[in-house]
Coordinates of C-alpha atoms in Angstrom, one line a residue:
Chain A
M229 CA -2.4 14.2 9.7
L230 CA -2.4 12.6 6.3
S231 CA 1.3 12.4 6.3
V232 CA 1.1 9.6 8.9
F233 CA -1.5 7.8 6.7
W234 CA 0.8 7.9 3.7
A235 CA 3.9 6.9 5.8
V236 CA 2.2 3.8 7.2
L237 CA 0.7 2.9 3.8
R238 CA 4.1 3.2 2.2
R239 CA 5.8 1.3 4.9
D240 CA 3.4 -1.6 4.7
L241 CA 3.5 -1.7 0.9
L242 CA 7.3 -1.8 1.1
L243 CA 7.1 -4.6 3.6
A244 CA 4.7 -6.5 1.4
F245 CA 7.1 -6.1 -1.5
R246 CA 10.1 -7.2 0.5
Q247 CA 8.2 -10.2 1.8
R248 CA 6.5 -11.1 -1.5
G249 CA 6.9 -14.8 -0.9
V250 CA 4.0 -14.4 1.6
L251 CA 1.8 -12.9 -1.1
V252 CA 2.6 -15.7 -3.4
H253 CA 1.5 -18.2 -0.7
H254 CA -1.8 -16.5 -0.3
L255 CA -2.4 -16.4 -4.0
L256 CA -1.4 -20.0 -4.4
F257 CA -3.7 -21.0 -1.6
F258 CA -6.6 -19.2 -3.3
V259 CA -5.8 -20.8 -6.7
L260 CA -5.4 -24.3 -5.3
V261 CA -8.6 -24.3 -3.4
V262 CA -10.5 -23.3 -6.5
A263 CA -8.5 -25.7 -8.7
L264 CA -8.9 -28.7 -6.4
F265 CA -12.7 -28.3 -6.1
P266 CA -13.6 -29.8 -9.5
L267 CA -11.7 -32.9 -8.7
G268 CA -14.3 -33.6 -6.0
T269 CA -17.4 -32.7 -8.0
G270 CA -16.7 -34.9 -11.0
A271 CA -16.7 -34.0 -14.6
S272 CA -19.9 -32.1 -15.0
P273 CA -19.4 -28.6 -16.3
A274 CA -22.9 -27.5 -15.5
I275 CA -22.5 -28.3 -11.8
L276 CA -19.2 -26.3 -11.7
V277 CA -20.8 -23.2 -13.2
T278 CA -23.7 -23.5 -10.7
V279 CA -21.4 -23.7 -7.7
S280 CA -18.7 -21.3 -8.9
P281 CA -20.1 -18.3 -7.0
A282 CA -20.0 -20.1 -3.7
L283 CA -16.6 -21.6 -4.5
I284 CA -14.9 -18.4 -5.5
W285 CA -16.3 -16.5 -2.4
M286 CA -15.5 -19.3 0.0
S287 CA -11.9 -19.4 -1.3
V288 CA -11.6 -15.7 -0.9
L289 CA -12.9 -15.9 2.7
L290 CA -10.5 -18.7 3.6
A291 CA -7.5 -16.9 2.0
A292 CA -8.5 -13.7 3.8
L293 CA -8.7 -15.5 7.2
L294 CA -5.2 -17.0 6.5
S295 CA -3.6 -13.7 5.7
L296 CA -5.4 -11.5 8.3
Q297 CA -3.7 -13.2 11.2
R298 CA -0.4 -11.5 10.2
L299 CA -2.0 -8.0 9.8
F300 CA -1.0 -6.6 13.2
K301 CA 1.0 -9.5 14.7
P302 CA 4.5 -8.4 13.6
D303 CA 3.9 -4.9 14.8
Y304 CA 2.6 -6.3 18.1
E305 CA 5.6 -8.4 18.6
D306 CA 8.3 -5.9 17.7
G307 CA 6.8 -3.0 19.7
T308 CA 5.7 -0.8 16.7
L309 CA 2.1 -1.1 17.7
E310 CA 3.0 0.7 20.9
Q311 CA 4.3 3.5 18.8
Y312 CA 1.0 3.6 16.8
L313 CA -0.9 4.0 20.0
L314 CA 1.4 6.7 21.4
S315 CA 1.2 8.7 18.2
P316 CA -0.6 12.1 18.5
E317 CA -2.3 11.2 15.2
P318 CA -5.6 9.3 15.3
L319 CA -5.2 5.6 15.6
A320 CA -8.2 5.0 13.4
L321 CA -6.3 6.7 10.5
I322 CA -3.3 4.5 11.0
A323 CA -5.5 1.4 11.2
L324 CA -7.2 2.4 7.9
A325 CA -3.8 2.8 6.2
K326 CA -2.8 -0.6 7.4
V327 CA -6.0 -2.2 6.1
L328 CA -5.6 -0.4 2.8
A329 CA -2.1 -1.6 2.4
Y330 CA -3.1 -5.1 3.3
W331 CA -5.9 -5.1 0.8
L332 CA -3.7 -3.7 -2.0
A333 CA -1.3 -6.6 -1.4
S334 CA -3.9 -9.4 -1.0
G335 CA -7.5 -8.6 -2.0
L336 CA -6.6 -6.7 -5.1
I337 CA -4.4 -9.6 -6.3
F338 CA -7.4 -12.0 -5.8
V339 CA -9.5 -9.6 -7.9
L340 CA -6.9 -9.6 -10.6
A341 CA -6.5 -13.4 -10.5
S342 CA -10.3 -14.1 -10.5
P343 CA -11.0 -13.8 -14.3
L344 CA -8.6 -16.7 -15.0
L345 CA -10.1 -18.8 -12.3
V346 CA -13.8 -18.3 -13.2
L347 CA -13.1 -18.9 -16.9
L348 CA -11.4 -22.2 -15.9
L349 CA -14.6 -23.1 -14.1
G350 CA -16.5 -22.6 -17.3
V351 CA -18.3 -19.4 -16.4
P352 CA -19.3 -17.3 -19.5
A353 CA -16.9 -14.5 -20.3
S354 CA -19.8 -12.0 -20.3
A355 CA -20.1 -12.5 -16.5
V356 CA -16.4 -11.6 -15.8
P357 CA -16.8 -7.8 -15.4
V358 CA -19.5 -8.2 -12.8
I359 CA -17.6 -10.9 -10.9
M360 CA -14.5 -8.6 -10.8
A361 CA -16.7 -5.7 -9.6
S362 CA -18.2 -7.8 -6.9
L363 CA -14.8 -8.9 -5.6
L364 CA -13.5 -5.4 -5.9
L365 CA -16.3 -4.1 -3.7
G366 CA -16.4 -7.1 -1.4
T367 CA -12.8 -7.9 -0.5
P368 CA -12.0 -4.5 1.1
T369 CA -15.0 -5.1 3.5
L370 CA -13.6 -8.5 4.4
G371 CA -10.3 -6.8 5.2
L372 CA -12.0 -4.1 7.4
V373 CA -14.2 -6.5 9.3
G374 CA -11.4 -9.1 9.7
A375 CA -9.1 -6.4 11.0
I376 CA -11.4 -5.8 13.9
G377 CA -11.3 -9.5 14.8
T378 CA -7.6 -9.8 14.4
A379 CA -7.1 -6.7 16.5
L380 CA -9.3 -8.1 19.3
T381 CA -7.5 -11.5 19.3
L382 CA -4.0 -10.0 19.1
S383 CA -2.8 -10.8 22.6
L384 CA -4.1 -14.4 22.5
P385 CA -1.9 -17.3 21.6
R386 CA -3.2 -19.5 18.7
A387 CA -6.0 -17.1 17.9
G388 CA -6.8 -18.6 14.5
L389 CA -9.8 -20.6 15.5
L390 CA -11.3 -17.8 17.6
L391 CA -10.7 -15.3 14.8
S392 CA -12.7 -17.5 12.4
L393 CA -15.6 -17.8 14.9
L394 CA -15.6 -14.1 15.4
I395 CA -15.5 -12.9 11.8
F396 CA -17.2 -15.6 9.7
P397 CA -20.7 -14.6 11.0
L398 CA -19.9 -11.0 10.1
Y399 CA -18.8 -12.1 6.6
V400 CA -22.3 -13.4 5.9
P401 CA -23.7 -10.3 4.2
V402 CA -20.7 -9.9 1.9
L403 CA -20.9 -13.6 1.0
I404 CA -24.7 -13.4 0.2
F405 CA -24.5 -10.3 -1.9
G406 CA -21.1 -11.1 -3.5
A407 CA -22.2 -14.6 -4.5
G408 CA -25.6 -13.2 -5.4
A409 CA -24.1 -10.7 -7.9
M410 CA -22.0 -13.4 -9.4
R411 CA -24.9 -15.8 -9.8
A412 CA -27.1 -13.1 -11.4
A413 CA -24.3 -12.3 -13.9
I414 CA -23.8 -16.0 -14.8
E415 CA -27.6 -16.4 -15.4
G416 CA -27.6 -13.2 -17.4
L417 CA -29.8 -11.3 -14.9
P418 CA -29.1 -7.7 -13.8
A419 CA -26.6 -7.7 -10.9
A420 CA -26.7 -4.0 -10.1
G421 CA -28.8 -4.4 -6.9
A422 CA -26.3 -6.8 -5.3
L423 CA -23.4 -4.6 -6.3
Y424 CA -25.0 -1.5 -4.8
L425 CA -25.5 -3.4 -1.6
L426 CA -21.9 -4.5 -1.6
A427 CA -20.8 -0.8 -2.2
A428 CA -23.1 0.2 0.7
L429 CA -21.5 -2.4 3.0
L430 CA -18.0 -1.1 2.0
M431 CA -19.0 2.5 2.8
L432 CA -20.3 1.4 6.2
G433 CA -17.1 -0.5 6.7
I434 CA -14.8 2.4 5.8
S435 CA -16.7 4.8 8.0
T436 CA -17.0 2.7 11.1
A437 CA -14.5 -0.2 11.1
P438 CA -11.3 2.0 11.6
F439 CA -12.7 3.2 14.9
A440 CA -13.6 -0.3 16.0
I441 CA -10.1 -1.5 15.0
A442 CA -8.6 1.4 17.0
A443 CA -10.6 0.5 20.1
A444 CA -9.8 -3.2 19.8
L445 CA -6.1 -2.4 19.5
K446 CA -6.2 -0.3 22.6
I447 CA -7.9 -3.2 24.5
S448 CA -5.3 -5.6 23.3
M449 CA -2.4 -3.4 24.4
E450 CA -3.7 -2.7 27.9
Chain B
M266 CA 11.1 30.5 29.6
K267 CA 8.3 28.5 31.1
R268 CA 9.3 25.0 32.0
P269 CA 7.2 21.9 31.3
R270 CA 5.8 20.0 34.3
L271 CA 4.8 16.4 34.8
G272 CA 2.5 16.0 37.8
I273 CA 1.6 12.5 39.1
R274 CA -1.1 12.6 41.8
N275 CA -2.0 9.6 44.0
L276 CA -1.4 7.2 41.1
S277 CA -2.3 3.5 41.5
C278 CA -1.5 1.1 38.7
G279 CA -1.9 -2.6 38.1
R280 CA -3.3 -5.3 36.1
G281 CA -7.0 -6.0 36.4
E282 CA -8.2 -5.2 39.9
K283 CA -4.9 -6.0 41.6
A284 CA -2.7 -2.9 42.2
L285 CA 1.0 -3.2 41.8
F286 CA 1.7 0.1 43.6
Q287 CA -0.5 2.7 45.2
G288 CA -0.6 6.4 46.0
L289 CA 2.4 7.6 43.9
D290 CA 2.9 11.3 44.2
I291 CA 5.6 13.2 42.4
S292 CA 6.0 16.4 40.4
L293 CA 8.8 16.8 37.9
V294 CA 9.7 20.0 36.2
G295 CA 11.8 20.6 33.1
G296 CA 15.5 20.1 34.0
E297 CA 14.9 17.1 36.1
A298 CA 15.4 13.4 35.5
A299 CA 13.8 10.6 37.4
R300 CA 14.9 7.1 37.8
V301 CA 12.2 4.5 38.6
L302 CA 13.4 2.1 41.3
G303 CA 11.9 -1.2 42.4
E304 CA 12.5 -4.9 42.3
N305 CA 11.4 -7.1 39.3
G306 CA 7.7 -7.0 38.9
A307 CA 7.3 -3.9 41.1
G308 CA 5.6 -2.1 38.2
K309 CA 8.3 0.0 36.6
T310 CA 7.3 -0.8 33.1
T311 CA 3.6 -0.4 34.1
L312 CA 4.3 3.1 35.4
L313 CA 6.0 4.2 32.2
R314 CA 3.3 2.7 30.1
T315 CA 0.7 4.4 32.2
L316 CA 2.5 7.7 31.9
G317 CA 2.6 7.3 28.2
G318 CA -1.2 6.6 28.1
L319 CA -0.9 3.0 26.9
Q320 CA -2.6 1.8 30.1
T321 CA -5.3 3.3 32.2
P322 CA -4.4 3.9 35.9
L323 CA -6.6 2.3 38.5
S324 CA -6.9 5.6 40.2
G325 CA -5.1 9.0 40.4
E326 CA -4.2 11.3 37.6
I327 CA -1.3 12.4 35.4
V328 CA -1.1 16.1 34.5
W329 CA 1.1 17.5 31.7
E330 CA 1.7 21.2 31.6
S331 CA 3.5 22.1 28.4
A332 CA 6.0 24.9 28.1
Q333 CA 4.4 25.8 24.8
K334 CA 1.4 28.1 25.0
R335 CA -1.8 27.4 23.2
D336 CA -5.3 28.4 24.1
A337 CA -7.2 26.4 26.8
D338 CA -9.5 24.8 24.3
D339 CA -6.6 23.2 22.4
P340 CA -3.9 22.5 24.9
V341 CA -0.7 20.8 24.0
L342 CA -1.1 17.2 25.2
L343 CA 1.4 14.8 26.7
K344 CA 1.1 12.7 23.5
D345 CA 2.2 15.6 21.4
E346 CA 5.4 16.1 23.4
L347 CA 6.4 12.5 24.1
C348 CA 9.3 10.3 23.1
F349 CA 8.7 6.8 24.3
V350 CA 11.4 4.1 24.0
G351 CA 9.9 0.9 25.2
H352 CA 11.2 -2.5 26.1
D353 CA 10.9 -3.6 22.5
N354 CA 12.8 -1.7 19.9
A355 CA 9.9 -1.0 17.5
L356 CA 12.1 -2.0 14.5
N357 CA 10.7 -4.2 11.8
A358 CA 13.2 -6.9 10.8
A359 CA 12.7 -6.5 7.1
L360 CA 13.1 -2.7 7.0
T361 CA 16.5 -0.9 7.2
P362 CA 17.3 1.3 10.3
V363 CA 16.8 4.4 8.1
E364 CA 13.3 3.3 7.0
N365 CA 12.3 2.2 10.5
L366 CA 13.4 5.5 12.0
D367 CA 11.7 7.5 9.2
V368 CA 8.4 5.9 10.0
L369 CA 8.9 6.1 13.8
M370 CA 9.6 9.8 13.7
R371 CA 6.6 10.5 11.4
L372 CA 4.4 8.5 13.9
C373 CA 5.4 10.7 16.8
G374 CA 4.6 13.8 14.7
R375 CA 8.2 14.9 14.3
P376 CA 9.3 13.9 10.8
V377 CA 13.0 14.3 10.0
A378 CA 14.8 14.2 6.6
Q379 CA 16.5 11.0 5.7
P380 CA 20.0 12.6 5.4
R381 CA 19.7 13.7 9.0
I382 CA 18.8 10.1 10.1
R383 CA 21.9 8.8 8.2
E384 CA 24.1 11.4 9.9
T385 CA 22.7 10.5 13.3
L386 CA 23.3 6.8 12.7
A387 CA 26.9 7.6 11.6
E388 CA 27.4 9.6 14.9
L389 CA 26.3 6.5 16.8
G390 CA 28.8 4.3 14.9
L391 CA 26.1 2.6 12.8
K392 CA 27.0 4.1 9.4
R393 CA 27.7 0.7 7.7
L394 CA 24.5 -0.8 9.0
A395 CA 22.2 2.1 8.0
H396 CA 20.9 0.2 4.9
R397 CA 20.9 -3.3 6.0
P398 CA 17.7 -5.1 7.1
S399 CA 17.3 -4.4 10.9
G400 CA 16.8 -8.1 11.5
R401 CA 20.4 -8.8 10.7
L402 CA 21.7 -6.5 13.5
S403 CA 22.9 -7.7 16.9
A404 CA 20.8 -7.0 20.0
G405 CA 23.0 -4.1 21.0
Q406 CA 23.0 -2.6 17.5
K407 CA 19.2 -2.8 17.3
R408 CA 19.0 -1.0 20.7
R409 CA 21.3 1.7 19.4
V410 CA 19.1 2.2 16.3
S411 CA 16.0 2.4 18.4
L412 CA 17.7 4.9 20.8
A413 CA 18.7 7.1 17.8
R414 CA 15.2 8.5 18.1
L415 CA 16.6 10.4 21.1
W416 CA 19.0 12.3 18.9
L417 CA 16.3 13.0 16.3
T418 CA 13.5 14.2 18.5
D419 CA 12.9 17.5 20.2
A420 CA 10.1 16.2 22.4
P421 CA 10.4 17.6 26.0
L422 CA 9.3 14.4 27.8
W423 CA 11.2 11.2 27.5
L424 CA 10.0 7.9 28.9
L425 CA 12.7 5.3 28.6
D426 CA 12.3 1.6 29.6
E427 CA 15.7 0.0 30.2
P428 CA 17.4 2.2 27.6
A429 CA 20.8 0.8 28.4
S430 CA 20.0 -2.9 28.0
A431 CA 22.4 -4.7 25.7
L432 CA 24.5 -1.6 25.2
D433 CA 28.3 -1.7 25.3
V434 CA 30.3 0.8 27.5
D435 CA 30.8 3.4 24.8
S436 CA 27.2 3.5 23.7
R437 CA 26.1 3.7 27.3
A438 CA 28.3 6.8 27.7
L439 CA 26.8 8.3 24.6
L440 CA 23.3 7.6 25.9
C441 CA 24.2 9.2 29.3
A442 CA 25.6 12.3 27.6
R443 CA 22.5 12.6 25.4
M444 CA 20.1 12.2 28.4
A445 CA 22.1 14.7 30.4
A446 CA 22.1 17.2 27.6
H447 CA 18.3 16.8 27.2
V448 CA 17.6 17.4 30.8
A449 CA 20.1 20.3 31.0
A450 CA 18.2 21.9 28.1
G451 CA 15.0 21.9 30.2
G452 CA 13.6 18.5 29.3
I453 CA 12.3 15.7 31.5
A454 CA 13.4 12.1 31.4
V455 CA 11.8 9.3 33.3
F456 CA 13.7 6.0 33.0
T457 CA 14.2 2.6 34.5
T458 CA 17.6 0.9 34.5
H459 CA 19.5 -2.0 36.0
E460 CA 22.8 -0.6 34.8
T461 CA 24.3 2.5 36.3
L462 CA 23.6 5.5 34.2
N463 CA 25.6 8.4 35.3
L464 CA 24.0 11.6 34.3
A465 CA 26.7 14.1 35.3
D466 CA 25.6 17.5 36.6
V467 CA 21.8 17.1 36.3
P468 CA 19.5 16.4 39.2
V469 CA 18.2 12.8 39.1
R470 CA 15.3 12.1 41.4
S471 CA 14.2 8.7 42.5
I472 CA 10.7 7.2 42.2
E473 CA 10.6 4.3 44.5
L474 CA 7.9 1.7 43.8
T475 CA 7.0 -0.4 46.8
P476 CA 4.8 -3.4 46.2
C477 CA 1.5 -3.4 48.1

């Protein structure tokens, strides 16, 4: 059973590596949104630090939305998705492997890029570990929840707008606790509570989302 | 040896509430092939997808009796013994034929070693293309790569949707020979085709779909 999980994970990571231009696009998008924002707020470092949690998390949400649309689309178009559904192995496991590969190739890169960006915004270096932890716990949940939405809208043309309407409301808890942890860290307050809640959301996501993704894929393929 | 059996009882399929065909009854046993006949839009692809479990029938049932024995609580399901070659080739353009086939065989629960995949591709005249991105192959070459699964699998039930599309004469002959060998060895093949596929020496039954 696990051999299919590893096979799909390896395949998608290999694809991400072959098509690394796409990864660079997503990373550039993330960096540019964050970098352009200060041009609009004017030269007040205090304001930038205050809004940085919202800014970082909104950029992550937008970048996730952009990249999620391609999560199942190529497989849907070339017929591989049919083979996932026909497999005797559980579809939820295949879905989990796909989301994990997706996260390793996008979410994890955002996590690794975040220290540089928050330091550019003037956030104290002491807050960086908590910020990275919040992104590390929050971005996989974004991938899991987003995958449900993208699986549901797979057979629709131009599903981008519908996808955002479907998944942004579900991103609210991650946004609240993720930005909350960041804000607490910047103000020097304990952030453990928000991080624990992010971890709880991630566990909830890992244990339930794969089944929802599998059901959504089946509906899309009918 | 016990032979596998595919039973279709009073099957109606369609999209939404509207049925494409109704009341299909047929029973196929190992050693028989069946060609699905019907005009465009009669539901040939729908029938194959329904048999594979990708679509739920409007009514009726599909029974798979495996030749393998396992206890009644844990029967061998149709999914476990299926090789489905659909309309699309299921090849990712950025992966090579070898990588694509490796994943496809793992997905259907019958992993094969890479040297064997390379040998099979060589037999099908695709040796030079085995390590090129699949997106650079011609339509017929892609189809041949996708059909290479038939040489790699030992699944008893084959569902083939237009397997011969875009194939040249030689490849079509190879395909016919492989299908005939599979059926002669006790397997079942259900296929749709617009080209003539001449399966010498094996019984080929017809499943006629009449629109309702």
